[in-house]
Coordinates of C-alpha atoms in Angstrom, one line a residue:
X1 CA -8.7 30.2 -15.3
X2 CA -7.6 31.7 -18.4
X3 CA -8.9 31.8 -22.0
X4 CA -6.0 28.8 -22.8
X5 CA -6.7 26.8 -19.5
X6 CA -10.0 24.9 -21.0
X7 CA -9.0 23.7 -24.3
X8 CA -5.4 22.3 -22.7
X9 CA -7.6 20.0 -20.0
X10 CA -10.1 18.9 -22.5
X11 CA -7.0 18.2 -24.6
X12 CA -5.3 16.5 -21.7
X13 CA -8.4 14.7 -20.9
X14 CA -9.3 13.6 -25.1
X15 CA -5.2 12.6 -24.8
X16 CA -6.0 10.0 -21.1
X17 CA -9.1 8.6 -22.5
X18 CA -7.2 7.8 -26.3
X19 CA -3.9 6.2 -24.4
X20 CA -6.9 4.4 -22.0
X21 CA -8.7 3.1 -25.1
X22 CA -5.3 1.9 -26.8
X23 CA -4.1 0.2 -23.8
X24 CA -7.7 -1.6 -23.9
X25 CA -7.3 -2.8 -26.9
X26 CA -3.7 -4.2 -26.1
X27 CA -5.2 -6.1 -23.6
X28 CA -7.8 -7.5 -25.3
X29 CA -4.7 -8.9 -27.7
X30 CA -2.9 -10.1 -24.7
X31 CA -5.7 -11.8 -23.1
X32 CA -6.1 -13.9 -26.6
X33 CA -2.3 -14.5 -26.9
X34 CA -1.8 -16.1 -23.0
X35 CA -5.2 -17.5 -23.8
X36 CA -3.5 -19.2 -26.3
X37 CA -0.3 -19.9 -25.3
X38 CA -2.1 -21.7 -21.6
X39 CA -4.0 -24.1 -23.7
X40 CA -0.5 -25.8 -25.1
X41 CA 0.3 -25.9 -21.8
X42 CA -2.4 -27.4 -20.6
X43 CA -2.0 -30.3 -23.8
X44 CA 1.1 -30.7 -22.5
X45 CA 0.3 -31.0 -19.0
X46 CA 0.5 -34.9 -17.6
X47 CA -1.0 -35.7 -14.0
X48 CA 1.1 -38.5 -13.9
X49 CA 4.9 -36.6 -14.7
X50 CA 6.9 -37.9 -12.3
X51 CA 10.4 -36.8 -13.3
X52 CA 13.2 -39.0 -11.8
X53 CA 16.6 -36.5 -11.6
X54 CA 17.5 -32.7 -12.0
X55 CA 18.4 -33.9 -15.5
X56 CA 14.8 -35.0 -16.1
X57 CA 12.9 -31.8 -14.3
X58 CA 15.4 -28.6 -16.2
X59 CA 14.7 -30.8 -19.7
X60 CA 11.0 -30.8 -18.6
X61 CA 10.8 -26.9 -17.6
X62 CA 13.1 -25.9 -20.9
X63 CA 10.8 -27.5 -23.0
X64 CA 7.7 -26.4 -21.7
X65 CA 9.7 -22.7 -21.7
X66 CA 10.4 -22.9 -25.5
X67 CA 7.3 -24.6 -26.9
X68 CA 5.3 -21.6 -25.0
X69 CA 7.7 -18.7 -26.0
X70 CA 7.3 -20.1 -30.1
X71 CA 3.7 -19.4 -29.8
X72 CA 2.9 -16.3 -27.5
X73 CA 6.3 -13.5 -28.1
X74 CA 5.5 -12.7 -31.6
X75 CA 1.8 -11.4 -30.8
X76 CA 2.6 -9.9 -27.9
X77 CA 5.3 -7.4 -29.7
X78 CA 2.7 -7.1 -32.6
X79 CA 0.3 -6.1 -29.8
X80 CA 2.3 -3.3 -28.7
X81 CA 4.2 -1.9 -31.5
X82 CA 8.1 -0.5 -30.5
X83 CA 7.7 -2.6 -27.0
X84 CA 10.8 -5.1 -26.3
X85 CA 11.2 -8.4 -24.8
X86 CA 12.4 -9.3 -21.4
X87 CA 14.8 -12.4 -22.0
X88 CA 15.4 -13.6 -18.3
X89 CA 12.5 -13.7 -16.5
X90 CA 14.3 -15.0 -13.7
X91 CA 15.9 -11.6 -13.8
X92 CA 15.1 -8.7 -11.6
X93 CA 16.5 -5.2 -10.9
X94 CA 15.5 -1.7 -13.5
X95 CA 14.6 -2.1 -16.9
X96 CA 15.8 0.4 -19.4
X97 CA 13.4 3.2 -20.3
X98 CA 10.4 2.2 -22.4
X99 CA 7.8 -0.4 -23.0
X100 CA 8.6 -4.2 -21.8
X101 CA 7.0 -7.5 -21.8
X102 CA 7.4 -9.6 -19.2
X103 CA 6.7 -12.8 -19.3
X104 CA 6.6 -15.7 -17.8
X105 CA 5.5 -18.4 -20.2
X106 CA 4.9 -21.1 -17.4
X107 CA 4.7 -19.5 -14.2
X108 CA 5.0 -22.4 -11.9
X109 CA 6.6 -24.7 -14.2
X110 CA 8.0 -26.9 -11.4
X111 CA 4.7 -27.8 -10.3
X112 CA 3.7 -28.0 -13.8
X113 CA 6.6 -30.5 -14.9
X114 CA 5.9 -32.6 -11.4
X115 CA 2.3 -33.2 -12.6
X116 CA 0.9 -30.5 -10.1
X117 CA -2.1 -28.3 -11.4
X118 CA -0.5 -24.4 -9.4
X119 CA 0.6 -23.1 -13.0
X120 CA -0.3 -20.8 -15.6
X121 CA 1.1 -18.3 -17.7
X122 CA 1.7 -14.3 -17.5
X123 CA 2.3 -11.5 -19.2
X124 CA 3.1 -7.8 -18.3
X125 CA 3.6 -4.7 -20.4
X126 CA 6.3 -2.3 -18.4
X127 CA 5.9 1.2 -19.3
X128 CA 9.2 3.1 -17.5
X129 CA 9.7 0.8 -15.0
X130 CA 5.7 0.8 -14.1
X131 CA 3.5 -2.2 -14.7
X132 CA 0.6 -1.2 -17.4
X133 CA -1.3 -3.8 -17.9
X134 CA -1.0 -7.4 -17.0
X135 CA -2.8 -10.8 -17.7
X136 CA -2.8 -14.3 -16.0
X137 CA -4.7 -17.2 -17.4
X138 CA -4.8 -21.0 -15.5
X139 CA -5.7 -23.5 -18.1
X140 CA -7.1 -25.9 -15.9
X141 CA -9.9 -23.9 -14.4
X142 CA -10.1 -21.2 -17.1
X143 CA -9.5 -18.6 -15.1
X144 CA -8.3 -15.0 -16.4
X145 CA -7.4 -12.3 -14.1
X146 CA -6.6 -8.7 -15.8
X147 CA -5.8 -5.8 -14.8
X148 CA -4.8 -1.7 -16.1
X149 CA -3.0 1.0 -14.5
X150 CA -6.0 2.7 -13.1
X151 CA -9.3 0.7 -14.3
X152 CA -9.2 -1.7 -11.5
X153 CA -8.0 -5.6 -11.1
X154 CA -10.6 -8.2 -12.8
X155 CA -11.2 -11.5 -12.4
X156 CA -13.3 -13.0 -15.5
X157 CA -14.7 -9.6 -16.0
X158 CA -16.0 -9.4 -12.3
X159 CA -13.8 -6.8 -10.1
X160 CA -11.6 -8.0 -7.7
X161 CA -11.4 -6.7 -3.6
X162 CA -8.6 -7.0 -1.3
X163 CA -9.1 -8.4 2.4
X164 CA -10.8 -5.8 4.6
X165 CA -8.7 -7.8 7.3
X166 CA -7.5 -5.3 10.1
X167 CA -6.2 -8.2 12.6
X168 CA -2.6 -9.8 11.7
X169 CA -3.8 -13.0 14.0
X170 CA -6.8 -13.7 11.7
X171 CA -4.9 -13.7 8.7
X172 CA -3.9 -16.3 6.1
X173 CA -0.5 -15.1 4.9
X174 CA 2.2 -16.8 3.0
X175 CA 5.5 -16.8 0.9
X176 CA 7.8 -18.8 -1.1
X177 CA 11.2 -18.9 -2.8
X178 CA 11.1 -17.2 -6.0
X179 CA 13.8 -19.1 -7.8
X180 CA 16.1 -22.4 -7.0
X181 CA 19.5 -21.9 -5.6
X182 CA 19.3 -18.3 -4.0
X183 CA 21.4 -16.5 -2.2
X184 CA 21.7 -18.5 1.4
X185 CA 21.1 -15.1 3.5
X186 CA 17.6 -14.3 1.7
X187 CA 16.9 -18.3 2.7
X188 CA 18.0 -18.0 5.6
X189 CA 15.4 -14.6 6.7
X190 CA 12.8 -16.0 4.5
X191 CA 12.4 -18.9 6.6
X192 CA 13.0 -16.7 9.7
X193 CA 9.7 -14.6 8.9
X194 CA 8.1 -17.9 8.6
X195 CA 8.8 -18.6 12.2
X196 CA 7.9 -14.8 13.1
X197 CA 4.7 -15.0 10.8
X198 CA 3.4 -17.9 12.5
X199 CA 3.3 -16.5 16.2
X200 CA 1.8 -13.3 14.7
X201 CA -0.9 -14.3 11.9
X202 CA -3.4 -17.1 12.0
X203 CA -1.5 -19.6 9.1
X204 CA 1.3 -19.1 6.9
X205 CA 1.2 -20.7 3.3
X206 CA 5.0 -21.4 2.0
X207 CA 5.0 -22.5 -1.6
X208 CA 5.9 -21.1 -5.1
X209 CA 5.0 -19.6 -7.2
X210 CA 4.7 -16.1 -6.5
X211 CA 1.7 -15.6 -8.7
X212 CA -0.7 -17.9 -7.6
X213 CA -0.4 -16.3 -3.7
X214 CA -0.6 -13.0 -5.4
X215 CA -3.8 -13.4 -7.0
X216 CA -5.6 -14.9 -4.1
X217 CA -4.3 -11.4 -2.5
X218 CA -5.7 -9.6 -4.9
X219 CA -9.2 -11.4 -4.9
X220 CA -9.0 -11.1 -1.1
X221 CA -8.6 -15.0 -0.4
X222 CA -5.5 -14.6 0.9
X223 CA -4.5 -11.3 3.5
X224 CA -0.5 -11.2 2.4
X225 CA 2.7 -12.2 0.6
X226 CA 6.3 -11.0 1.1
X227 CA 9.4 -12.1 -0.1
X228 CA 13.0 -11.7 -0.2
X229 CA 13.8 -11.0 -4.4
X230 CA 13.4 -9.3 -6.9
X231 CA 12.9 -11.6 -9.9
X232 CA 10.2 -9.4 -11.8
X233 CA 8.3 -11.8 -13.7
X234 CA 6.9 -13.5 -10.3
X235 CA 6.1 -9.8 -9.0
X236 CA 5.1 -7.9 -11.2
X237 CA 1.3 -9.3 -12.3
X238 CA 0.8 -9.9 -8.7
X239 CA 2.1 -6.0 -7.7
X240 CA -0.2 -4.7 -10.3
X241 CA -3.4 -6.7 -9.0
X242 CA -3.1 -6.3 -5.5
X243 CA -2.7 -2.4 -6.0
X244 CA -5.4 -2.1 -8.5
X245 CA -7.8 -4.3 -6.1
X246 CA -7.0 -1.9 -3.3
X247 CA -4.2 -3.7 -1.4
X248 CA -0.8 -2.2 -0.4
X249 CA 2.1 -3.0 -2.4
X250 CA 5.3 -1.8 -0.6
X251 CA 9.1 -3.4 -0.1
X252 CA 9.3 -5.1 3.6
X253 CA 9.8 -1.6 5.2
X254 CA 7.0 0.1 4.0
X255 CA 8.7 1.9 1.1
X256 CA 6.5 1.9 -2.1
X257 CA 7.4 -1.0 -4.1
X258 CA 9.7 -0.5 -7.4
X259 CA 11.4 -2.9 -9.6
X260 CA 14.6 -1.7 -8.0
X261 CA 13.2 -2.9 -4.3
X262 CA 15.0 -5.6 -2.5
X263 CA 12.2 -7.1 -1.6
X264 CA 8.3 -6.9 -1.8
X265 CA 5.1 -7.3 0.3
X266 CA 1.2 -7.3 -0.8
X267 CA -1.2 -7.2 1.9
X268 CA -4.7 -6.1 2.6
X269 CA -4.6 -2.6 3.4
X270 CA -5.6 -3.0 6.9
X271 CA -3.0 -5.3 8.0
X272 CA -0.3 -3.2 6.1
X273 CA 1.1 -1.4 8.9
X274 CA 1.3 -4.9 11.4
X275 CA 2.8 -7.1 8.1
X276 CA 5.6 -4.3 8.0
X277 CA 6.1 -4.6 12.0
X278 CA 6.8 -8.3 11.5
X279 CA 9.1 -8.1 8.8
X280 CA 11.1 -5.4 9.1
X281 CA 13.1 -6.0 11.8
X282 CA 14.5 -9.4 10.1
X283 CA 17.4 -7.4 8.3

């Protein structure tokens, strides 16, 4: 080691632990602002919706879309000075370099709109194509699950564990569409690695949305989750919890996942290699 080796890695080092303790602090402000933004949901949540047409259930999710968006974007981009705002997030593909948030103010809106109580709301900051940080509150239980590039996936504070599963047949696996009207051909091999997932794992779970599988991954509730897009606002929290619980996070072949993957699979680390055998032969 040289004289100028030691003062570059502590200043590498004092560099980490300030971008560490920033990025804290940003989700500390998230945290408050999906806090925040899940109540008004919840107020506007009714057990007993029961919309009667398309009409009735796009007016329903719109609404819920823009009363939520009013309250939460405006903190967020003050909580991250210089970040930007994903409009779609029922888009997918590569972001352009530099901070995003995505978000998805109602993450499971249809259920919410239908009366259901599978909903809740998400937010991820996107550093360079990378997930950062990510929060996602449900406002009917209370629950808040958080995560950092690095520091671990939480759940309430308490740290989160993937499945130690090693054996596809004991495993409780699932997917779902990730929006309506897609593409016939992804419908079409989604529902075809239903049929191949339920001769090789113990149950498969099909429902939407992506998020609420995702985190029951992540806490090790669930063993895996694949599916056949790329919308990023349904993948990304989920991607960033399962990997920071100590799952695998990979597209259906076994390639590391990336926002410019076809598709995506989380599964416990032990079954990663037998989820892949599954579903990579489906095209």
């Amino acid at each position: 080691m040289n004289a100028f080796s030691a003062p570059r890695t502590v200043s590498a080092e004092s560099a980490e632990r300030a971008k560490l303790a920033e990025l804290e602090a940003v989700l500390e402000r998230t945290v408050t602002a999906v806090k925040a933004a899940g109540e008004l949901l919840r107020e506007r949540h009714d057990v007993g919706a029961r919309p009667g047409d398309l009409e009735e259930v796009v007016g329903a999710i719109h609404a819920n879309d823009e009363a939520v968006l009013a309250l939460i974007k405006q903190p967020l981009l003050t909580a991250r000075p210089g970040s930007r705002w994903v409009e779609d997030e029922l888009a997918g593909g590569a972001l352009p370099a530099g901070e995003w948030w995505v978000v998805d103010t109602a993450e499971g809106n249809i259920n919410h709109v239908h009366g259901m109580g599978d909903w809740g709301v998400t937010a991820t900051l996107v550093r360079d194509n990378a997930p950062v940080l990510t929060v996602v509150h449900l406002p009917l239980t209370g629950d808040t699950y958080t995560a950092v590039q690095g520091r671990g996936a939480l759940l309430n504070g308490e740290r989160l564990r993937s499945s130690a599963k090693t054996d596809l047949r004991a495993a409780l696996v699932g997917t779902g569409q990730a929006k309506p009207r897609e593409d016939e051909a992804a419908l079409r091999r989604m529902g075809a690695s239903v049929t191949a997932m339920l001769i090789n794992a113990l149950v498969v779970r099909v429902s939407v949305p992506a998020t609420m599988q995702l985190i029951h991954v992540a806490s090790g509730r669930m063993d895996a989750f694949w599916q056949f897009s790329d919308v990023r606002s349904g993948l990304l929290p989920g991607a960033l919890l399962v990997a920071e619980a100590g799952g695998s996070v990979t597209d259906t072949r076994g390639v590391p996942w990336s926002l410019t993957s076809d598709d995506f699979l989380a599964s416990a680390p032990g079954l990663h290699t037998q989820a892949v055998g599954v579903l990579s032969d489906l095209g």
